Tab-separated table of N, CA, C and O in Angstrom:
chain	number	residue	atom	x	y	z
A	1	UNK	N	-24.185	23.495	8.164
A	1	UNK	CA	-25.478	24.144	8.332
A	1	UNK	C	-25.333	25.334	9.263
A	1	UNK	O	-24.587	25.241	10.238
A	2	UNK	N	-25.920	26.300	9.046
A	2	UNK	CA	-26.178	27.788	9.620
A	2	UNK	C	-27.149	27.433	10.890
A	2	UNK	O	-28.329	27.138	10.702
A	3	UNK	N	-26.351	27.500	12.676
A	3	UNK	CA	-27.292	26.965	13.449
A	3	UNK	C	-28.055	28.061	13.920
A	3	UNK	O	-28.546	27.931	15.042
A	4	UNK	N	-28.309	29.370	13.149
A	4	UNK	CA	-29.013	30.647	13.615
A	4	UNK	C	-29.981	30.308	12.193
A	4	UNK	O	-29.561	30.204	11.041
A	5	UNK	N	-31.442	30.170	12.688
A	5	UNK	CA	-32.353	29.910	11.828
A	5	UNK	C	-32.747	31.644	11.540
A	5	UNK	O	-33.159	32.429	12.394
A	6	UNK	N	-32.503	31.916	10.210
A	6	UNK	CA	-33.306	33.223	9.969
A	6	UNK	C	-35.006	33.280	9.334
A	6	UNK	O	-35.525	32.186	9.114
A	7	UNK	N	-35.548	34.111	9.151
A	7	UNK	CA	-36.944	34.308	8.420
A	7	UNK	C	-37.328	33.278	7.642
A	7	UNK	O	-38.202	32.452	7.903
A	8	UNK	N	-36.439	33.368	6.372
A	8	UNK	CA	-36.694	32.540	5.401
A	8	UNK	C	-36.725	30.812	5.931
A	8	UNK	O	-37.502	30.032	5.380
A	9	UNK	N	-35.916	30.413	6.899
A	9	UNK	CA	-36.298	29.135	7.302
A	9	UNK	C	-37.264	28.930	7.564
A	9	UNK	O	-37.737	27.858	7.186
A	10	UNK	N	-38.187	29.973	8.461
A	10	UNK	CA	-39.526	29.649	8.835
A	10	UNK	C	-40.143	29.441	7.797
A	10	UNK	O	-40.479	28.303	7.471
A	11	UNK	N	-40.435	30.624	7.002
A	11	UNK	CA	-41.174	30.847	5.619
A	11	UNK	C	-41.491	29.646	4.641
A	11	UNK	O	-42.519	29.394	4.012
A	12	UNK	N	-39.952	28.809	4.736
A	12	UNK	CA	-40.070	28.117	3.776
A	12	UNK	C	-40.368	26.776	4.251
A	12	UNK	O	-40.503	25.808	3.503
A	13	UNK	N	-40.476	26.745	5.656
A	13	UNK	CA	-41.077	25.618	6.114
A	13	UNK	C	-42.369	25.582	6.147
A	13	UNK	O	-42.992	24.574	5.812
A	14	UNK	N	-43.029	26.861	6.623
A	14	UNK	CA	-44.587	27.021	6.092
A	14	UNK	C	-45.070	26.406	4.880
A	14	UNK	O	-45.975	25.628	4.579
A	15	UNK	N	-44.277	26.941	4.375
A	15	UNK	CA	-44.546	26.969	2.528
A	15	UNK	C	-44.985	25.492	2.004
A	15	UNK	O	-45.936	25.184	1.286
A	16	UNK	N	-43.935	24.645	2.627
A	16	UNK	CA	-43.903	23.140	2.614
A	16	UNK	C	-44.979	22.093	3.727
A	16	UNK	O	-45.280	20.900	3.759
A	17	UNK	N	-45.286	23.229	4.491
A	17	UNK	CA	-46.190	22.450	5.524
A	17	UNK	C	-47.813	22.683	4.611
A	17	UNK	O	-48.604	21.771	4.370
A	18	UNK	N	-47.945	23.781	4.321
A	18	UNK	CA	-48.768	24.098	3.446
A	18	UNK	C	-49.432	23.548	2.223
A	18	UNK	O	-50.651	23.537	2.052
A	19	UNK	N	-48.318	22.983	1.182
A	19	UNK	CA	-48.140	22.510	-0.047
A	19	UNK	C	-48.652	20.779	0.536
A	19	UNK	O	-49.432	20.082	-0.114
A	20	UNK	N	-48.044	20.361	1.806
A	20	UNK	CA	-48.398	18.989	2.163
A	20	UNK	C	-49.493	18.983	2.447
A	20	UNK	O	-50.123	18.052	1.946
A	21	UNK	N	-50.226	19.869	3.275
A	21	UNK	CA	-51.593	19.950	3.677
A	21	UNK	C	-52.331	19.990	2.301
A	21	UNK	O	-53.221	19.140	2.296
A	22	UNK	N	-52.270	20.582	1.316
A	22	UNK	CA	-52.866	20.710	0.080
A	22	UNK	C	-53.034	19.243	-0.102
A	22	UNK	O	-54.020	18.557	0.167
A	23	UNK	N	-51.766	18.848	-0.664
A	23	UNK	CA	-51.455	17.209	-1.277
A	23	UNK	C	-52.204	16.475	-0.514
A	23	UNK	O	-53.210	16.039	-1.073
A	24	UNK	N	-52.036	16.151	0.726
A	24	UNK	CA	-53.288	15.564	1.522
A	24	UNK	C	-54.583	15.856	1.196
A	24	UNK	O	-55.089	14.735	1.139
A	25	UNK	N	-55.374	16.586	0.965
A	25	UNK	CA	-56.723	16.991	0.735
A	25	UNK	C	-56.926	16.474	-0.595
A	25	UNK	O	-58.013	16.029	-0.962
A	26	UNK	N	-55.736	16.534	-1.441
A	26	UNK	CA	-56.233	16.532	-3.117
A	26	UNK	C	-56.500	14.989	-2.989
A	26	UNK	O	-57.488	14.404	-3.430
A	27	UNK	N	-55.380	14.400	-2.264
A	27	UNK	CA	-55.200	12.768	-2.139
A	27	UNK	C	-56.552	12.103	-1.591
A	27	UNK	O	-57.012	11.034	-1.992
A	28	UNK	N	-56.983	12.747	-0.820
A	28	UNK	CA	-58.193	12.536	0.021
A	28	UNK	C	-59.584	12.213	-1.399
A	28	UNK	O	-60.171	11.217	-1.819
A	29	UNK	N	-59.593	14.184	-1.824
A	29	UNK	CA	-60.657	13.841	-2.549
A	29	UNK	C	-60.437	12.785	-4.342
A	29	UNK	O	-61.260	12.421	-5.182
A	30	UNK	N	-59.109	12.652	-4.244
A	30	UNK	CA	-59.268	12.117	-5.546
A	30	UNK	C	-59.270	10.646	-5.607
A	30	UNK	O	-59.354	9.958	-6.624
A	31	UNK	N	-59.139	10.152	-4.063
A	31	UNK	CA	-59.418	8.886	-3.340
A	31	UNK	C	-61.033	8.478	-4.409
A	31	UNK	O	-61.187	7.585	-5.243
A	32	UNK	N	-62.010	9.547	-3.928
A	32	UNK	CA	-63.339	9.535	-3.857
A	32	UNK	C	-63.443	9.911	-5.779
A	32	UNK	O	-63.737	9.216	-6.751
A	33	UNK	N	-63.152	10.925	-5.651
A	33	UNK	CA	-62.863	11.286	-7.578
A	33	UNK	C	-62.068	10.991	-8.421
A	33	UNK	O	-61.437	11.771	-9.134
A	34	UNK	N	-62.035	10.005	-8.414
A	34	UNK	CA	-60.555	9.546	-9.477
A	34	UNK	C	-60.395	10.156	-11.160
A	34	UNK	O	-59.461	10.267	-11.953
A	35	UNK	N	-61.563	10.399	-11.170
A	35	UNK	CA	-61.471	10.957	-12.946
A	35	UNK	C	-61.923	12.805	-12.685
A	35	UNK	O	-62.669	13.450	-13.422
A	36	UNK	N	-61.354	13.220	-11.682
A	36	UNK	CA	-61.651	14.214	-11.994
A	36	UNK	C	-59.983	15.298	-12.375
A	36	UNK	O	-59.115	15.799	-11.660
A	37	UNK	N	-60.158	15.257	-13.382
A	37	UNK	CA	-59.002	15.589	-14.375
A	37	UNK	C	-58.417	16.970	-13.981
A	37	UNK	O	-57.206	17.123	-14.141
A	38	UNK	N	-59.189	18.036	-13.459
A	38	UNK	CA	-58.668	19.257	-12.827
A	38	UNK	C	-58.081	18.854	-11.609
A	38	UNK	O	-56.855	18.847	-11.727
A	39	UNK	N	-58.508	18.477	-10.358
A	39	UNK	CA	-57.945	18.208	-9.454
A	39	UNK	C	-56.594	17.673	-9.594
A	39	UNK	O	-55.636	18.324	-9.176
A	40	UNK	N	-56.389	16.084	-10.371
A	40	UNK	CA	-55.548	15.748	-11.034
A	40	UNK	C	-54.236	16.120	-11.173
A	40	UNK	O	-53.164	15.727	-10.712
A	41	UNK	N	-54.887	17.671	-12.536
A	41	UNK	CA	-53.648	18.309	-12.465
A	41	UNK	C	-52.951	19.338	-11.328
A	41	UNK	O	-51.805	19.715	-11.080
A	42	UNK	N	-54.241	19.567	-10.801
A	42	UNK	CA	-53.663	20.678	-9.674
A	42	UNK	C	-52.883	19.610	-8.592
A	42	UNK	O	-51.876	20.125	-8.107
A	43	UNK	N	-53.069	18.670	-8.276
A	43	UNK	CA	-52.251	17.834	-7.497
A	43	UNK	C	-51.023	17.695	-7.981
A	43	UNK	O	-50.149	18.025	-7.179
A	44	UNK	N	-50.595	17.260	-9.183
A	44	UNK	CA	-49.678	16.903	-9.747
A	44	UNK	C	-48.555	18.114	-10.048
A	44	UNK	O	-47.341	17.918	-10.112
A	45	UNK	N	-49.392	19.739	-10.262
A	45	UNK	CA	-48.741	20.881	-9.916
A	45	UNK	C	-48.485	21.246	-8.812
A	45	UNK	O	-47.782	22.246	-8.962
A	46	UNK	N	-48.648	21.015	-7.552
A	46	UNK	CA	-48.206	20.833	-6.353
A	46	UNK	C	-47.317	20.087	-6.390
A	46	UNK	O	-46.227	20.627	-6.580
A	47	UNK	N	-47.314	18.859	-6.268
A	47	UNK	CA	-46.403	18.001	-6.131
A	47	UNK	C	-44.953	18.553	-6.782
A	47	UNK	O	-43.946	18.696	-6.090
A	48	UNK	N	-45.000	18.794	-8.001
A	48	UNK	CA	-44.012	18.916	-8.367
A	48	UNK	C	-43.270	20.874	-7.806
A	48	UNK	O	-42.127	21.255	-8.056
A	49	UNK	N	-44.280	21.655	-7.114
A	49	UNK	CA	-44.019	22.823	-6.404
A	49	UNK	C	-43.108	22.342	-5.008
A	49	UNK	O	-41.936	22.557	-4.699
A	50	UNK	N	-44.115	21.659	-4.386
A	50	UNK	CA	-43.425	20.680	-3.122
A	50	UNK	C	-41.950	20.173	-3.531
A	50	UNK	O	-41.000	20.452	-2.799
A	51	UNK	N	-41.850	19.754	-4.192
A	51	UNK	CA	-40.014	18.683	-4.703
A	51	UNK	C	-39.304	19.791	-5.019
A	51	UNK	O	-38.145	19.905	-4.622
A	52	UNK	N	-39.973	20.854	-5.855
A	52	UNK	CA	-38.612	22.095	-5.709
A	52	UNK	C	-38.542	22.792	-4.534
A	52	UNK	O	-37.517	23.322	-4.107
A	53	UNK	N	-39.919	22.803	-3.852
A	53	UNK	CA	-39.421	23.769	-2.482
A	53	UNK	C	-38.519	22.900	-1.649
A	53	UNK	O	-37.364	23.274	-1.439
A	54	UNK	N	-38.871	22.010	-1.265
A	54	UNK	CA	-38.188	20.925	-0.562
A	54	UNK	C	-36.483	20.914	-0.809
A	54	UNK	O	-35.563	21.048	-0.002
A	55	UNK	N	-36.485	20.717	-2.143
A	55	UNK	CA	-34.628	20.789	-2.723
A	55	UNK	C	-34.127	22.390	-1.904
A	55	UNK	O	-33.142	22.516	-1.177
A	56	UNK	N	-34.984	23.340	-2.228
A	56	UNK	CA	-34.428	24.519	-2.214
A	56	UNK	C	-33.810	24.803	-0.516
A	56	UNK	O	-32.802	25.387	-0.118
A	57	UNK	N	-35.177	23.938	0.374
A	57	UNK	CA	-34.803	24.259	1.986
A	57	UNK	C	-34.096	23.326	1.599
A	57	UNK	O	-33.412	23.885	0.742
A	58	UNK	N	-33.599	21.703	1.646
A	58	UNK	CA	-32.705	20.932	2.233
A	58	UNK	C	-30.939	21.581	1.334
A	58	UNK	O	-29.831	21.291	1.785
A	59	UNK	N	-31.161	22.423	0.105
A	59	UNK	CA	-30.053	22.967	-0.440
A	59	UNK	C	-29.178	24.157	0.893
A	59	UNK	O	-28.060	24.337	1.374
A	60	UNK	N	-29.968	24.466	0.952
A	60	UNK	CA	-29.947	25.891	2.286
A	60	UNK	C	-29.453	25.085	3.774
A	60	UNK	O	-28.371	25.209	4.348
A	61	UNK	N	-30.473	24.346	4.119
A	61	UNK	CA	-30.616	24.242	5.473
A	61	UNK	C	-30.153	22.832	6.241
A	61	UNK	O	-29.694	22.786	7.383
A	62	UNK	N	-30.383	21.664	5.333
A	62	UNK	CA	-30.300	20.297	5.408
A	62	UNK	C	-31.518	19.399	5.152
A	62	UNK	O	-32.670	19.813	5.018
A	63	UNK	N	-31.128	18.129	5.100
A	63	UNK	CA	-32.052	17.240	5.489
A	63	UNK	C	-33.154	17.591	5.953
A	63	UNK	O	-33.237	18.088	7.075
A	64	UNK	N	-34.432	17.349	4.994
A	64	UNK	CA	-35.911	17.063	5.436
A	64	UNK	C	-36.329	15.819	6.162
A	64	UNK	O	-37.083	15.777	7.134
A	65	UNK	N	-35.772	14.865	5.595
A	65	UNK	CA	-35.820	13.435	5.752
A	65	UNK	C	-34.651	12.818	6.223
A	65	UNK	O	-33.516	13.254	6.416
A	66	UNK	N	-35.364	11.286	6.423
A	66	UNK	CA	-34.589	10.232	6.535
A	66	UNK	C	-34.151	9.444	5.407
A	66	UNK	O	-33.920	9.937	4.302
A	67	UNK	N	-34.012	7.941	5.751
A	67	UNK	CA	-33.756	6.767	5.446
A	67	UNK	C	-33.715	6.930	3.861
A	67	UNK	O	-34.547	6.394	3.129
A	68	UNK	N	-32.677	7.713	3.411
A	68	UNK	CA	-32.719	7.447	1.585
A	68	UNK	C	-33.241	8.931	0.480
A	68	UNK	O	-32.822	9.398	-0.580
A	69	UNK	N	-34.608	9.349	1.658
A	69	UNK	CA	-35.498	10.873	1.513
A	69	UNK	C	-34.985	11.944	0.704
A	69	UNK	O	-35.291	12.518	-0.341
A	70	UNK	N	-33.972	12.005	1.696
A	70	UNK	CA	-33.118	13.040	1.286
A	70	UNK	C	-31.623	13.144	1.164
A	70	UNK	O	-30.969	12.607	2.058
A	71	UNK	N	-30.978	13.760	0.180
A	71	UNK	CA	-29.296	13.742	0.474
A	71	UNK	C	-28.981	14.232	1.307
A	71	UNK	O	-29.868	14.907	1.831
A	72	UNK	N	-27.767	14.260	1.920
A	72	UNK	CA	-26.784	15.137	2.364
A	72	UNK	C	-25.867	15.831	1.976
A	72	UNK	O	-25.475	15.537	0.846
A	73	UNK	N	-25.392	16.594	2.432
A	73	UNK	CA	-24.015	17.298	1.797
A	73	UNK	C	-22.854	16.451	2.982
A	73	UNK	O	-23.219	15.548	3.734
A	74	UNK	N	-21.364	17.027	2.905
A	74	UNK	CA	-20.458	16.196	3.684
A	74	UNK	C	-19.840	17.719	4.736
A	74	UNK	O	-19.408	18.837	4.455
A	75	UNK	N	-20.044	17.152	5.684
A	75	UNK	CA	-19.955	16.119	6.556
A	75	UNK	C	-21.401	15.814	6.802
A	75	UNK	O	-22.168	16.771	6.693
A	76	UNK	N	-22.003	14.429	7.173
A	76	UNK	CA	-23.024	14.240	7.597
A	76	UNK	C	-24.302	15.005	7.901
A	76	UNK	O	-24.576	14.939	9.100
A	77	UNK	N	-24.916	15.505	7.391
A	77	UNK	CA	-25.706	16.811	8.142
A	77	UNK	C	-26.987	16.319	9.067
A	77	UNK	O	-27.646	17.198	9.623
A	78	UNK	N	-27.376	14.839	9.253
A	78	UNK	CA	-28.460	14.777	9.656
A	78	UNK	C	-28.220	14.849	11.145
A	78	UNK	O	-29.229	14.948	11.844
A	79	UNK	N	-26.820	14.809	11.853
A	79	UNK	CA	-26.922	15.061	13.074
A	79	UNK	C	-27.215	16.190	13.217
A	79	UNK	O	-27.990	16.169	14.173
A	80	UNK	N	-27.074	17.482	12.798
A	80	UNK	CA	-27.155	18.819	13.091
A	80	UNK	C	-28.428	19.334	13.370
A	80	UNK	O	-29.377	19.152	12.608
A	81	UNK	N	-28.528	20.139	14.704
A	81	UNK	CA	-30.133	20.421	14.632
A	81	UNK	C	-30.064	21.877	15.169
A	81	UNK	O	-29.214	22.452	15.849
A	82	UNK	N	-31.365	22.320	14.582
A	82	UNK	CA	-32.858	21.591	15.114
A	82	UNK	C	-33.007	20.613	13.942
A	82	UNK	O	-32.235	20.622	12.983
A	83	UNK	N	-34.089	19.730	14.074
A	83	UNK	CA	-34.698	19.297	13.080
A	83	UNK	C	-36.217	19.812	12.763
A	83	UNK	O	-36.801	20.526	13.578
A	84	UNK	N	-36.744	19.466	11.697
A	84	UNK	CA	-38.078	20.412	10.977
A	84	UNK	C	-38.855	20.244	11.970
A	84	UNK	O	-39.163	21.337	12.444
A	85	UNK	N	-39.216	19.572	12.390
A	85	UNK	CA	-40.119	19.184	13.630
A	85	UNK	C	-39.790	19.806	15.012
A	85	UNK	O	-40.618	20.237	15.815
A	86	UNK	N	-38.683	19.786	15.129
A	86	UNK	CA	-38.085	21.020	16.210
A	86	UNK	C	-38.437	22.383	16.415
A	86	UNK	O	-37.964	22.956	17.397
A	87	UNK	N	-39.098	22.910	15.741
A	87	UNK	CA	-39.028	24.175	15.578
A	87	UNK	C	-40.164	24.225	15.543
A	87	UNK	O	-40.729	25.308	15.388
């Protein structure tokens, strides 16, 4: 891992903090709306926006996650920091 975080790390952590905040809200209201079929899909188009952004930072940068979450590459990368929350 590259321990000089450039632009795009930030960016694309936004991007993903963003996309989660969405998913939360959709989760929220579709708690309450379950048949509402637009929301639905717009959740489900997120979601699947979120899993490629996600691949694309942990391809680049490392590990998002823990326990299973996410791969690694070799050598180990989850010691290496910062971690997402670090920053």
């Amino acid at each position: 891992m590259n321990n000089q975080l450039d632009e795009n790390y930030y960016r694309k952590l936004l991007e993903l903090q963003q996309l989660d905040f969405a998913l939360i809200e959709l989760t929220l209201y579709l708690d309450t709306h379950p048949n509402d079929l637009q929301a639905l899909q717009q959740f489900n188009q997120l979601a699947q926006q979120r899993q490629q952004c996600a691949m694309q930072f942990e391809m680049q940068y490392g590990p998002l996650m823990q326990f299973g979450h996410s791969f690694s590459k070799y050598p180990w990368q989850w010691i290496e920091c910062p971690w997402p929350w670090q920053v």
